[in-house]
Each structure stands twice: as C-alpha cells, then as structure tokens.
Coordinates of C-alpha atoms in Angstrom, one line a residue:
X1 CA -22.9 11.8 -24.1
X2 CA -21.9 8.8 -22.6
X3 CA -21.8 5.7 -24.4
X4 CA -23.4 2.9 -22.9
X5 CA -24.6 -0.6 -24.4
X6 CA -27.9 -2.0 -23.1
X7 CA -28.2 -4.3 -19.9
X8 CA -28.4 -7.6 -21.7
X9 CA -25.6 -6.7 -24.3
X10 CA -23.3 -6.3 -21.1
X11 CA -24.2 -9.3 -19.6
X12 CA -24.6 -11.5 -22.5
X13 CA -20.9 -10.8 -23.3
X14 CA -19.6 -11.0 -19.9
X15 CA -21.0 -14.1 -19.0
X16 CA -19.7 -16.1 -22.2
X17 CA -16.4 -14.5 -21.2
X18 CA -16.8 -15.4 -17.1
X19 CA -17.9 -18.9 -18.0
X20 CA -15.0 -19.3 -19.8
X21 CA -16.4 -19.8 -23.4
X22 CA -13.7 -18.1 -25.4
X23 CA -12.9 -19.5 -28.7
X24 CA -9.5 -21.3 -28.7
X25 CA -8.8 -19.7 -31.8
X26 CA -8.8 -16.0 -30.3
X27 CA -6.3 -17.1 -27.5
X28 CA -4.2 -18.6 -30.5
X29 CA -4.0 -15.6 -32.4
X30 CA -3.5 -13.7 -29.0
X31 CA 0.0 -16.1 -28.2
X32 CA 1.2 -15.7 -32.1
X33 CA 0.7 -12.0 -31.6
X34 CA 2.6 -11.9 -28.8
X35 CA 5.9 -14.0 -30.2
X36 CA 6.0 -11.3 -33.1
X37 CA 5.2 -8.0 -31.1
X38 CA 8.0 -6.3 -29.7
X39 CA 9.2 -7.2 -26.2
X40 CA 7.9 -4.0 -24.5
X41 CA 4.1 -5.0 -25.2
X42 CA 4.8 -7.7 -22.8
X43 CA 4.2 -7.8 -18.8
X44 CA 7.4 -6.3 -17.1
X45 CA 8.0 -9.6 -15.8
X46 CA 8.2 -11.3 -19.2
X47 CA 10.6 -7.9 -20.2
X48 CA 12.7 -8.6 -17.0
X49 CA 13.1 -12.4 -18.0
X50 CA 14.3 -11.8 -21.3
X51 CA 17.2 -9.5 -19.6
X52 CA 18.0 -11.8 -17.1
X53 CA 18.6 -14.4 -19.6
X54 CA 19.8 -12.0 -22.3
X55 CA 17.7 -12.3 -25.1
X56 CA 17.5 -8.7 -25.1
X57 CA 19.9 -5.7 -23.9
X58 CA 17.9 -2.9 -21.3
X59 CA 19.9 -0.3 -23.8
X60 CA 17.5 -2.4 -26.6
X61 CA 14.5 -2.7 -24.4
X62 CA 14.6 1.6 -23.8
X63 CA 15.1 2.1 -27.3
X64 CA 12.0 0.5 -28.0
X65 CA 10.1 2.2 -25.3
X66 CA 11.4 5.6 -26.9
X67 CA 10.7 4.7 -30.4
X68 CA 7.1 4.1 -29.1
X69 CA 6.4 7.0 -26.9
X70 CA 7.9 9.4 -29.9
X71 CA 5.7 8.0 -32.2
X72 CA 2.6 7.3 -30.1
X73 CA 3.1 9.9 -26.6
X74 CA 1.8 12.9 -28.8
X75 CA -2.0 11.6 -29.1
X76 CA -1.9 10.9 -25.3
X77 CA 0.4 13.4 -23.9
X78 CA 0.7 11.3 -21.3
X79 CA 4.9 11.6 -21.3
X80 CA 6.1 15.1 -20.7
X81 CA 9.3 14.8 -19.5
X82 CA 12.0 12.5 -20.8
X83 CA 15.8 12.0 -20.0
X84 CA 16.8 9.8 -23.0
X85 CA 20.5 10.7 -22.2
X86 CA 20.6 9.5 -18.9
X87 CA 18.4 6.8 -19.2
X88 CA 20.5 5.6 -22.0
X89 CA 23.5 6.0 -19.5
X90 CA 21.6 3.8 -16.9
X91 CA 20.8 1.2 -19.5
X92 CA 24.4 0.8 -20.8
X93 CA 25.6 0.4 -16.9
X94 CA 23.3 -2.3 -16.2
X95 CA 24.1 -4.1 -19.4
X96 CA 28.0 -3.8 -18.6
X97 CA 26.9 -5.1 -15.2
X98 CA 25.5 -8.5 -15.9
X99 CA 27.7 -9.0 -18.9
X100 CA 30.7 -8.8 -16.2
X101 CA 29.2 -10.3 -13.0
X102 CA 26.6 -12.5 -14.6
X103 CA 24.2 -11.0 -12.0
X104 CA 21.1 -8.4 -11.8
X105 CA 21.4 -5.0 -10.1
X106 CA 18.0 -6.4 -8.6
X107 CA 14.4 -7.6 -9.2
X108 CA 14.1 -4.5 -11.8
X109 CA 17.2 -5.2 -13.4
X110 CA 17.3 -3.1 -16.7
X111 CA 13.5 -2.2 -17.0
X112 CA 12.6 1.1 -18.5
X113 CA 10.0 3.2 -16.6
X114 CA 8.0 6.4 -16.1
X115 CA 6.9 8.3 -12.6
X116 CA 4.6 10.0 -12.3
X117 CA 5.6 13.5 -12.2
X118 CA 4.9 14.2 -8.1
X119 CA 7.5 12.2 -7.6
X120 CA 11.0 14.3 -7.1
X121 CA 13.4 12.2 -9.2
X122 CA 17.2 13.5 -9.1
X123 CA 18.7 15.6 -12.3
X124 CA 14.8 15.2 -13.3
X125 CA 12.6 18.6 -13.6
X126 CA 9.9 17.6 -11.3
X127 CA 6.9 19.9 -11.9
X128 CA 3.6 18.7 -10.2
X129 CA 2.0 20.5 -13.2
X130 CA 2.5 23.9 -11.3
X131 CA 3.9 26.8 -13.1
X132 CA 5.9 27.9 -9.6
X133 CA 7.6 24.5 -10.2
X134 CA 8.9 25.2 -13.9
X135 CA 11.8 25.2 -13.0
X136 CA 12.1 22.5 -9.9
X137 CA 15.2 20.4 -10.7
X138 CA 15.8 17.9 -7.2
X139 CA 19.0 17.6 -6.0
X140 CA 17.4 14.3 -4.0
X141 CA 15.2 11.3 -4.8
X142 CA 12.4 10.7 -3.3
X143 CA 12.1 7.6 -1.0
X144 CA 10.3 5.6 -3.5
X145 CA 12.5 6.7 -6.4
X146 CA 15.8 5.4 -4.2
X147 CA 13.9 2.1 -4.2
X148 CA 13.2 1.7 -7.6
X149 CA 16.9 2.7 -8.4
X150 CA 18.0 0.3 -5.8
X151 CA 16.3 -2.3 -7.7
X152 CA 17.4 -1.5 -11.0
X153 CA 15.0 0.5 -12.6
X154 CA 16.0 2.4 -15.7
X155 CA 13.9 5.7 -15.2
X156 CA 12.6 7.1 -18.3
X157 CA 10.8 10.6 -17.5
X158 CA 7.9 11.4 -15.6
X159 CA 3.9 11.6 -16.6
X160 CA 1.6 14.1 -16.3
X161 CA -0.8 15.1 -13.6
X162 CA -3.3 17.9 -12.8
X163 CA -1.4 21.2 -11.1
X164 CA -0.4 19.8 -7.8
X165 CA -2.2 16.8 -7.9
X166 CA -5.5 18.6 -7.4
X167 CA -8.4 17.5 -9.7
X168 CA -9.5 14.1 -10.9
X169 CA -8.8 14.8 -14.4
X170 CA -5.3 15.5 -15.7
X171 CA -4.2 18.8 -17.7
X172 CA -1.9 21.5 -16.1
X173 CA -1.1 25.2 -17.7
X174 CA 2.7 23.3 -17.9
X175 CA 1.9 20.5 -20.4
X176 CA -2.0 20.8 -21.3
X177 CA -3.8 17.3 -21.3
X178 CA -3.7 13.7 -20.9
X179 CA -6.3 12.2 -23.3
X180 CA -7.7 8.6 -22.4
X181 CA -5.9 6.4 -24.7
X182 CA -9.1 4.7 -25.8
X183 CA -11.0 8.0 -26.8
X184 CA -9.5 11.5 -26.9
X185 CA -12.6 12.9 -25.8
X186 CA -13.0 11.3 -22.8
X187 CA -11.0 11.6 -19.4
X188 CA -8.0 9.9 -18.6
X189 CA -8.9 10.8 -14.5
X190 CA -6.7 12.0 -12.2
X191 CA -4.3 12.9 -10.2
X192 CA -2.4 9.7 -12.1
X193 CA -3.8 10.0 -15.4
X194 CA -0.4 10.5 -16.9
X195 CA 0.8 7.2 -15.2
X196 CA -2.4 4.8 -16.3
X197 CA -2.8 6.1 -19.5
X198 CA 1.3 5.6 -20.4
X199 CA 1.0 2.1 -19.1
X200 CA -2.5 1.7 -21.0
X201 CA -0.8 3.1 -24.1
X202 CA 2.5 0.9 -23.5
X203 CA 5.1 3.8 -22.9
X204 CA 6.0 2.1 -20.0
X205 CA 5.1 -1.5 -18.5
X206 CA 5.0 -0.2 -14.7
X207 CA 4.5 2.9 -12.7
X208 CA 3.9 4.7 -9.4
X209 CA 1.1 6.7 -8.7
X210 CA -0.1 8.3 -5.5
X211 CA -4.1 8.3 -4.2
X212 CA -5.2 10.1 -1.4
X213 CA -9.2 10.4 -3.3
X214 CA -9.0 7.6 -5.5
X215 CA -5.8 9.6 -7.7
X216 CA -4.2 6.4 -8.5
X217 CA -7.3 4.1 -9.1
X218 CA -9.6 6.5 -11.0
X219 CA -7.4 6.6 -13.7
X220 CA -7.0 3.0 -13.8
X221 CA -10.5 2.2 -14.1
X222 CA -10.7 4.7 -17.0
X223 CA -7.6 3.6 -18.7
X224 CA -8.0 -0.4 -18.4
X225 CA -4.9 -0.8 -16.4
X226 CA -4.3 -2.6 -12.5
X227 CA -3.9 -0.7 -9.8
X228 CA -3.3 -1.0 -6.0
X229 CA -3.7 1.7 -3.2
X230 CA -1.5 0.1 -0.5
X231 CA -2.0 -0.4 2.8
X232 CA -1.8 2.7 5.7
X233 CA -1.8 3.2 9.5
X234 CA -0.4 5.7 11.2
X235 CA 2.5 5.4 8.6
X236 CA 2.6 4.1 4.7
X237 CA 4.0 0.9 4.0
X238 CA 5.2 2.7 1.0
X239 CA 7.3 6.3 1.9
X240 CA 6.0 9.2 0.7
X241 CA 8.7 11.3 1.5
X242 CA 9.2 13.5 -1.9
X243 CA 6.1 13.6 -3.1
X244 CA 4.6 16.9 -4.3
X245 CA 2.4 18.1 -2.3
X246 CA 3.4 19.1 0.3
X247 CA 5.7 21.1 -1.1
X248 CA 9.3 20.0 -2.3
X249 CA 11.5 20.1 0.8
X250 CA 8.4 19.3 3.1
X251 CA 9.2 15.9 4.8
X252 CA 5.6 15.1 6.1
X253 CA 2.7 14.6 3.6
X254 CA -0.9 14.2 4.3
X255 CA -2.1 11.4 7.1
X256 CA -4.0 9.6 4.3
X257 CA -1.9 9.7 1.1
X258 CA -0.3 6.4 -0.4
X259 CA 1.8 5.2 -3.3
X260 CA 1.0 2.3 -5.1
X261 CA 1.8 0.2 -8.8
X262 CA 0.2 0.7 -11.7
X263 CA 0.8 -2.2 -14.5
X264 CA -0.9 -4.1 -16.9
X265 CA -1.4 -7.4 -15.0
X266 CA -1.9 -8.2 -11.3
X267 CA 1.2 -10.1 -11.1
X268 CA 3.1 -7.4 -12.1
X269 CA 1.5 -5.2 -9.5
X270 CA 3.1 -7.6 -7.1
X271 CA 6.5 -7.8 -8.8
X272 CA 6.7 -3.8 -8.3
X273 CA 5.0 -4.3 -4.5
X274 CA 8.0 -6.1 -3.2
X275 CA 10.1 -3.8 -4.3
X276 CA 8.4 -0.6 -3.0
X277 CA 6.8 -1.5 0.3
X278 CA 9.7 -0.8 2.7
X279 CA 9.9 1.2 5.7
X280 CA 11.5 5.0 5.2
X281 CA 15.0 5.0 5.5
X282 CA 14.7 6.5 8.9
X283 CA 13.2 3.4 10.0
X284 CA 15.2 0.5 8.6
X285 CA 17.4 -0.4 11.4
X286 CA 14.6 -1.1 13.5
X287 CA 12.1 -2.7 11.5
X288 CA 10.8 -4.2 8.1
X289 CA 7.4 -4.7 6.2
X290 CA 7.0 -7.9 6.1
X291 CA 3.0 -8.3 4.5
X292 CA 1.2 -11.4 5.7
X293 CA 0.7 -14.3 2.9
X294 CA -2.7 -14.3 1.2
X295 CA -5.9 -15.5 3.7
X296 CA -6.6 -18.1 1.1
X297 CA -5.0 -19.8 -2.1
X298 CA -8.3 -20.7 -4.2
X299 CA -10.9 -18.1 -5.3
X300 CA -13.5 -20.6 -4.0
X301 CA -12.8 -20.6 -0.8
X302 CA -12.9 -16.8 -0.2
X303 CA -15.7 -15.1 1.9
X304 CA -16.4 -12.6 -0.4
X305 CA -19.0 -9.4 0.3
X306 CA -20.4 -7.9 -2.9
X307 CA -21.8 -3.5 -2.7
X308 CA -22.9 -3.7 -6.0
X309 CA -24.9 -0.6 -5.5
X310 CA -25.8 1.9 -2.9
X311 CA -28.9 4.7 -3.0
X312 CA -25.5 7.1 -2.0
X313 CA -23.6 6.7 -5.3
X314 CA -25.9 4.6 -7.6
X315 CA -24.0 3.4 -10.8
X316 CA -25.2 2.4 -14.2
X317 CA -27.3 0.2 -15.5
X318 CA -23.8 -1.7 -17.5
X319 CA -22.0 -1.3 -14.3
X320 CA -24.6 -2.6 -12.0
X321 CA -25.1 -5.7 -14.8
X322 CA -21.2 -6.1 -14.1
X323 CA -21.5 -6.3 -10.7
X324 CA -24.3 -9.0 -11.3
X325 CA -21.9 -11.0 -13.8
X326 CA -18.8 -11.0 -11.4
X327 CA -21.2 -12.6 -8.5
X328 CA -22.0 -15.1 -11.0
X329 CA -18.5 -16.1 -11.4
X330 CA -17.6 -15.9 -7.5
X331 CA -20.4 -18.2 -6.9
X332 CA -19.9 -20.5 -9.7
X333 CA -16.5 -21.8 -7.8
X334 CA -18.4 -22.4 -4.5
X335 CA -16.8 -19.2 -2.9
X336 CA -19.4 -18.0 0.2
X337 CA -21.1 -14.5 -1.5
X338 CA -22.4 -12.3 0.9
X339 CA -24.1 -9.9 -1.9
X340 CA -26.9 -8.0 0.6
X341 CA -23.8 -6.9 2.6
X342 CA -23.2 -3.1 4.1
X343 CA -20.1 -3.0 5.6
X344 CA -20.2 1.3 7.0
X345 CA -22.2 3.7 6.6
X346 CA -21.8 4.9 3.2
X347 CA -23.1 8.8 3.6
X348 CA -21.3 9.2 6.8
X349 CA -18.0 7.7 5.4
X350 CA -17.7 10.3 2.6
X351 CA -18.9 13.0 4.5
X352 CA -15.8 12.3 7.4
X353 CA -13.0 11.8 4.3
X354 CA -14.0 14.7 3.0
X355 CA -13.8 16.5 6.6
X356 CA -10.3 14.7 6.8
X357 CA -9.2 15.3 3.4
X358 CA -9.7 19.0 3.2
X359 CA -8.4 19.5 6.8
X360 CA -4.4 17.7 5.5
X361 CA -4.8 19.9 2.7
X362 CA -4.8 23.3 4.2
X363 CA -1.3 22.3 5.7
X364 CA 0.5 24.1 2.6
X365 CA -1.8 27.1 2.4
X366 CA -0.2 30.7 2.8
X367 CA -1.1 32.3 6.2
X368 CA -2.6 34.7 3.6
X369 CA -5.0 32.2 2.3
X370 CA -5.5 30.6 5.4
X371 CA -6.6 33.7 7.3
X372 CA -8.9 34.4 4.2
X373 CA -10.1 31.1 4.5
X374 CA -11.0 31.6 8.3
X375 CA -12.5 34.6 7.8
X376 CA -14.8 33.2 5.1
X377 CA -15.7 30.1 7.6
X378 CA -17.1 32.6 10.4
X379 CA -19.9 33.5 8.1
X380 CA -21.3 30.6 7.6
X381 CA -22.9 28.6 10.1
X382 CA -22.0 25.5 11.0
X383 CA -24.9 23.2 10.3
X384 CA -24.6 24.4 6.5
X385 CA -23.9 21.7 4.3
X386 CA -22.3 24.3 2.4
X387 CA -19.5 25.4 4.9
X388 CA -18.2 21.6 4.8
X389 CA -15.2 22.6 2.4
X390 CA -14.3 25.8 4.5
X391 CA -15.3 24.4 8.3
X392 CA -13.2 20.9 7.5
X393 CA -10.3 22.8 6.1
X394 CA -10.2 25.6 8.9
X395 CA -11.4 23.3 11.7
X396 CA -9.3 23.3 15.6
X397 CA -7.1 21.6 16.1
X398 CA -9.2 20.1 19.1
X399 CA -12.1 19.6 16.3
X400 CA -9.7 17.1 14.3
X401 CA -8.8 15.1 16.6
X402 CA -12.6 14.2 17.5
X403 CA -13.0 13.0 13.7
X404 CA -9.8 11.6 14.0
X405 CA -11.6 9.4 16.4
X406 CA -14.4 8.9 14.2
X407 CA -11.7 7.8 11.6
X408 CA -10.3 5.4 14.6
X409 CA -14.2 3.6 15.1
X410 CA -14.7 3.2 11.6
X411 CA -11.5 0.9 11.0
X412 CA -12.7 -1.1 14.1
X413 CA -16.1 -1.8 12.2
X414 CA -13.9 -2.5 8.6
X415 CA -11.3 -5.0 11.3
X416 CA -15.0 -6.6 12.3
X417 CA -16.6 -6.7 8.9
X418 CA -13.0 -8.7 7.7
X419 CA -13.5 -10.9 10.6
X420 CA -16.5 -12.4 8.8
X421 CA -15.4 -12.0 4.9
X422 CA -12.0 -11.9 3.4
X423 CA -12.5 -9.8 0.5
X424 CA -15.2 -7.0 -0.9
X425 CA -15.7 -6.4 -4.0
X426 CA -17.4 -2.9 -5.0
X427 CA -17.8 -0.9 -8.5
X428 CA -14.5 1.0 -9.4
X429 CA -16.5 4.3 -10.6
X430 CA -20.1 4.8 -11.6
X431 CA -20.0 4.6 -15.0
X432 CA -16.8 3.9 -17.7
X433 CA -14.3 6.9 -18.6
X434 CA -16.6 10.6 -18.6
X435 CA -16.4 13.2 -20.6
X436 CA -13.3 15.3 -20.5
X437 CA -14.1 18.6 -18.7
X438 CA -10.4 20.1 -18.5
X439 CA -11.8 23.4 -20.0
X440 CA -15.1 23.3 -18.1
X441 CA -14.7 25.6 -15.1
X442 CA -15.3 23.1 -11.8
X443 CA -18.8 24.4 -10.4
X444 CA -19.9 23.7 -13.5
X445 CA -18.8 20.3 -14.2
X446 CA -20.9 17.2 -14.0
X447 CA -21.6 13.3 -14.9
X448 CA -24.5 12.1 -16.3
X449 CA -25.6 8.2 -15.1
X450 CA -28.2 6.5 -16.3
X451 CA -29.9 10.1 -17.8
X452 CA -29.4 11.6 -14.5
X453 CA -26.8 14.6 -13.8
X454 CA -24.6 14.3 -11.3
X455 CA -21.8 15.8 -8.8
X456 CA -18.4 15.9 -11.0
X457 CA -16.9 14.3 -7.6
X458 CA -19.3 11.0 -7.7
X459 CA -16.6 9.6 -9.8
X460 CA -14.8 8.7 -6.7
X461 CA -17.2 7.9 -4.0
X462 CA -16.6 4.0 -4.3
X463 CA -13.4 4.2 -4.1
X464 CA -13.1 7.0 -1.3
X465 CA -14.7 4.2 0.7
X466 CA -10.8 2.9 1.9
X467 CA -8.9 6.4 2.1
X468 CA -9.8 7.8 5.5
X469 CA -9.2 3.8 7.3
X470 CA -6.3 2.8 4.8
X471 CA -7.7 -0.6 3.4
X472 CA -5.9 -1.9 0.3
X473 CA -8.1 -1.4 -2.5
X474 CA -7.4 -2.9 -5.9
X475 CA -8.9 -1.7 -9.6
X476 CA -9.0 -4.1 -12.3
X477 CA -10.5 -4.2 -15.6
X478 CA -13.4 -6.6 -15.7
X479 CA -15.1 -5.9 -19.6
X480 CA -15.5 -2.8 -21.5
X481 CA -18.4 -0.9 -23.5
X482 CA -20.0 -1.8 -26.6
X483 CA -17.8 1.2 -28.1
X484 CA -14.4 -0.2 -25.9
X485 CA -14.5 1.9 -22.9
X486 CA -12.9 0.2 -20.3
X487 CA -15.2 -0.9 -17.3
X488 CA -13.7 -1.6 -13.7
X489 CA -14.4 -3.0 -10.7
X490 CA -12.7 -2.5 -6.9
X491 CA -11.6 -5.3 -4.6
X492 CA -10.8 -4.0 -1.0
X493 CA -9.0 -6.3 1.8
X494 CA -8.5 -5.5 5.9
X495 CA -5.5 -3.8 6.6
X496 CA -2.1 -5.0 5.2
X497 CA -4.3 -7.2 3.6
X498 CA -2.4 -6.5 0.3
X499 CA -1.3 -10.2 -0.7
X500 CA -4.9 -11.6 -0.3
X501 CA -6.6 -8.5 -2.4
X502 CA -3.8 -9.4 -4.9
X503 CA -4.5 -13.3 -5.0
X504 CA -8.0 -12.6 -5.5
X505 CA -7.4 -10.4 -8.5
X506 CA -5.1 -12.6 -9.9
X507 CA -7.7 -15.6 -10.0
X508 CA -10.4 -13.0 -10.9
X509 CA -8.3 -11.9 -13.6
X510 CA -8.1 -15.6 -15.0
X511 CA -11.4 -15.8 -15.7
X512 CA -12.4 -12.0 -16.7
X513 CA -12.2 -10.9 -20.4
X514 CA -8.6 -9.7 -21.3
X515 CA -7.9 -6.3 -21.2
X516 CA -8.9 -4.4 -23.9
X517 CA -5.8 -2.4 -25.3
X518 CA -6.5 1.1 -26.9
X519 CA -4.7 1.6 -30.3
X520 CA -2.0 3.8 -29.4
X521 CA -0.6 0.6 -27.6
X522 CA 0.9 -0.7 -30.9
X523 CA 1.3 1.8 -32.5

C-alpha cells in the first residue's frame, strides 16, 4: 500500500519549510556534520575543490567511494560492475599529474564516478542487463564516455538497468534488482534506477543516465536526486553514439533519446552539463553547442505556468498539496504565476509519443519478430485502441512521417506557449516511489492513487509530456512523505532552454526543504 500523509500534514510542513522558517540550529548541525563526514558525501564540486587544491588525493577520494559502495552497494544493488584496478590506475595518473604540472586534466579532474550500464565504456563489460550481452567487453567508448575521460573523470563501474533499458523499474536476469535506497520495497524506477539510486545512496556524486520515457527522471523523482533530460532537435546536444539500444555497434539511436546528469544538487547538474553537451565528434570541426544564458537571473521575475493536475493523469492528494505549496512560494517573490495554464493537449500528446516511441523501437527487431509483428497488426483494425502498440510499431514508413508532422506542430505550440512564460512547472510522477513489481508479470502490474488503480505506465505521463518535442525537463526533490519517500516535482524550459530550467531550479532549490538522504548514504 502506498504510504501517504494527509493533505494538511504535507502542506503544513512544506510551507514552514517554503517560507523559510527552518530553525538555525538544524542548518548548524547540518554544516558541523558536513566538516566531519567524509569528503565523498559532499557535492562533486566541493570533492573537485578539495583536489584542485589538494586537500585530498583522487587515489583517497576512490578509496572512499569503494569502501562505501562495498559496505553499503549490497542493500541497493545499485553497483554491478566495478573496475577497482583500473580506476585505481586512473586515480594514481591524475594525482602524478597535478603534483608535476600543478594543473587539472580538466573540470573533472580526479572525481570518481559510475555510468550507467547502457553506456559502452572501454575494457568495461557493458551489459544493458541482457543475458546476450554477458559477455560484451567494448573495444570503444561511447561519445559521452570520451567526454567524461576527456575531462578527467575517474570511472568507477557501471549501474544497473532493466534488460535493455526496457521497463521503468530496474532488475535484469544478469544482476536481479535495484532497491530504492529509502525503502527496499519500493521501486527505484527505471531505465536509470541504478544511476539515481547510487547517487541517492552516495556511491558516486554524479552520473549519466539516458531518458527516452522519462528513464532518467523517473528514477530521480523516486530516489530524491536532480536530474536533467537535455535539450533535442533533430540531433542531441549530448551524443548518444554507444548507447545500448540500439545495439552495440549500431551508430544511430532512437530520434527521441537523450543523455543527461544525475547529481545531488542542481549546480552540480550544471558542472557535469558543460562538460557533456558537445556536438559528436563527427561534427566538431564545423560547429559547437554553445546553450543560451538563463532568460532571467531572479526567481521573481520568471513567467512561470503551473499544470498542477490534469483529468488525463490526476495525481495525489500530497502531490497535488505540493503543487499548491510550490505556487505559494513562486508567488510570494512577485514572479507572474500563470496556474490555470494548458500548454497541449495532454491526451493527444501521449497518445503521439507513444505512436513515436514504439515506432524507433522496432528498429532492432529481428525480421523474424518483425514479420510476426506485422502479421499480428493486420488483424486488428485500425480504430482499436488496442492495436496502438502493434499499428505504431509496424506503421509505413509514409504513416511516420505524417506524425512526424504532428510531432513538428506540437513544438511550434511549446515555441508559442515559451513565448508568453519562461518556465513550467508540472508534478514529476503521480504519487512518491510505488511498489516494486519486478516479479509481477507486466499486464498485471498497477499503481494505486488516491484508492484508485491505475495503468503501471501513468508513472510517466508527466514527464512524457517533453520527449516527442525535446524540451529540457528538470526533476528535483521538493519534500518527502510522512514515512520519507521522496516527493518531486518537474520544471520544463523551450528548447535549448537548459540554463534557464537550471537557474530556476537552483533558486527553487534554495528555498525547498533539503533533500532527504536515505540511510545507506552514510553508511
């Protein structure tokens, strides 16, 4: 059953944390703890300071992310595959680098971290959860990988996923499954559910996850971490190129996938940002990404919308009382609040991501399956609701490019709805981390909100909102349940809007309860 605390409980505690009313003493003992816990609790930026000015070694700062995840990682299972050795190795080369040239190998000089294990990572067995891939070992990074090596990162291991990124819950016939750090019987989400929950549970103070339906921010909301789905057009502002699926060796991925950060603050979202949006390496000599500065510099002067709700994808009564709360704040620092706004079409949205989404993922089916597929598709007619799955994913090519259209118009109403408001801000999910339903078999599956069952696949609605027009959407913790669940709520930004979704979470973030951190954190 879920847990949920009453409508006034939510608000009540929110609001004395929104208006700022925390005792003095609780962000006292919150700084002492911080000057005696070890350095890897801290933001990556704090961890990257102290190795720039060498108050600590990288070879230290790995040992204490190992120590941690050996100690910690098997109540998660959130790490399943480490290279201590050649992490080590890393960590010792950029130590005997700055000790020689007194300068960084880059903006990640030094700083252990995970991928998430879609992402092919040289010398690395790179799985996707598939047994087919036991034995996967790249000979090549992927694009995103390079980048982070480029910039110094020390890479750990990788994190676990569903088999081939395809459920929104995280367990795999490989490594079993990712618990949410706050309670093992609840969902850490998915596909990135190893990624949130190690950066929850502090195995790692950044990471990359990918989202093409809400795989890198679902997890997020459930885990009480930051996340960003980045900006995308007719190409990513961050390359995809090695990331399972398609299959390794594949050097197109689907038209709607992106990578993005994961961390436990916004600014370190940012700090990993600049160092991953960059055009492939196909594409450098003739251009850069160069992401316009934020649309404004003070929460109060944003135009902000706020969906707090929507007869489509109702939430719960604590997330609607959330939603309430956050307006409160907006509006309290003389920001415009546009809170009766409807930006699209919510129904018809889903329904054409959906059409879109299963259409890219028939790319890596067998002619075999495909045929079957096909087959299966001519018997039922067209106008059945229940043919979406096989019609979308078997449709002509002439068919695609009609809701590829569709797809087109719908950005052009998100350009003009960002014409009139900077930001919106949406629930994350209907309801705080579900049930975990990794040995439920998927037609059965289902969430319960507010006493009411549910589709299993409502958990991402709200946030499938930006995947077919590629907005940047950001997740950030805004409170938690009465028994500590993490609640979340979505900011979304016009395209390449990243910096001003970012700014806005940052100053949101100032003035929003501090993340909750589950146990396993210090462990």
């Amino acid at each position: 059953m879920i847990l949920r605390r009453t409508v006034l409980a939510a608000a009540t505690a929110l609001a004395a944390a929104t208006a700022m009313t925390s005792p003095a003493s609780a962000r006292q003992r919150a700084v002492k703890d911080a000057r005696t816990a070890p350095l890897r609790t801290r933001s990556a930026n704090e961890q990257l300071a102290a190795l720039r000015e060498r108050r600590i070694t990288s070879r230290e700062l790995l040992e204490q992310h190992l120590k941690h995840i050996a100690k910690a990682n098997p109540q998660v299972n959130a790490v399943v595959t480490l290279d201590a050795d050649g992490a080590r190795a890393a960590a010792d080369k950029a130590d005997r680098h700055l000790a020689s040239t007194g300068k960084t190998l880059g903006p990640l000089h030094g700083l252990p971290m995970t991928v998430k294990d879609a992402l092919e990572v040289e010398g690395i067995r790179t799985t996707c959860g598939s047994p087919a891939l036991t034995d996967h070992v790249p000979d090549r990074d992927a694009d995103v990988i390079a980048l982070l090596r480029d910039a110094g990162a020390i890479i750990i291991g990788h994190t676990n996923v569903p088999t081939m990124c395809q459920d929104i819950q995280t367990s795999n016939p490989l490594f079993g499954t990712t618990s949410n750090p706050f309670d093992a019987t609840k969902t850490a989400g998915g596909s990135s559910g190893g990624p949130a929950a190690a950066v929850a549970a502090g195995f790692t103070g950044l990471e990359i996850g990918s989202d093409l339906a809400g795989s890198l921010r679902l997890p997020a909301a459930y885990c009480g971490v930051y996340a960003l789905r980045t900006s995308r057009g007719a190409s990513p502002i961050v390359p995809t190129r090695g990331h399972i699926p398609r299959l390794p060796g594949w050097a197109t991925s689907s038209d709607m996938i992106t990578l993005g950060p994961i961390a436990r603050t916004v600014e370190d979202l940012g700090l990993l940002l600049d160092v991953i949006a960059a055009p492939s390496p196909a594409d450098r000599a003739g251009w850069n990404i160069d992401l316009p500065a934020p649309a404004k510099t003070k929460l109060g002067q944003f135009r902000v919308g706020i969906w707090a709700d929507d007869a489509y994808c109702h939430v719960d009564a604590e997330t609607r009382a959330l939603l309430g709360q956050v307006a409160k704040l907006v509006r309290g620092l003389c920001a415009t609040v546009d809170d009766s706004t409807r930006p699209v079409d919510f129904a018809e949205s889903d329904k054409l991501f959906q059409r879109l989404m299963y259409a890219t993922a028939s790319a890596t089916s067998t002619d075999a399956a495909f045929a079957a597929d096909v087959a299966a598709a001519a018997k039922v007619p067209a106008d059945d609701p229940s043919g979406l799955y096989l019609h979308s994913r078997t449709m002509r090519h002439r068919d695609w490019c009609v809701a590829d259209e569709a797809r087109q118009e719908l950005r052009a109403t998100w350009d003009r709805y960002f014409e009139e408001h900077d930001i919106l801000i949406t629930p994350a999910t209907p309801t705080a981390a579900v049930p975990d339903q990794t040995s439920t078999p998927a037609p059965q599956r289902y969430i319960t909100v507010d006493g009411q069952k549910r589709s299993y696949y409502d958990q991402t609605s709200w946030l499938n909102l930006t995947s077919p027009v590629g907005l940047p959407s950001l997740v950030l913790p805004a409170g938690k349940t009465d028994a500590g669940l993490p609640l979340a709520i979505q900011i979304i930004g016009p395209y390449l809007g990243d910096r001003t979704v970012l700014e806005a979470a940052k100053q949101l973030a100032q003035r929003l309860p501090h993340p909750a951190q589950p146990p396993t954190f210090a462990t």
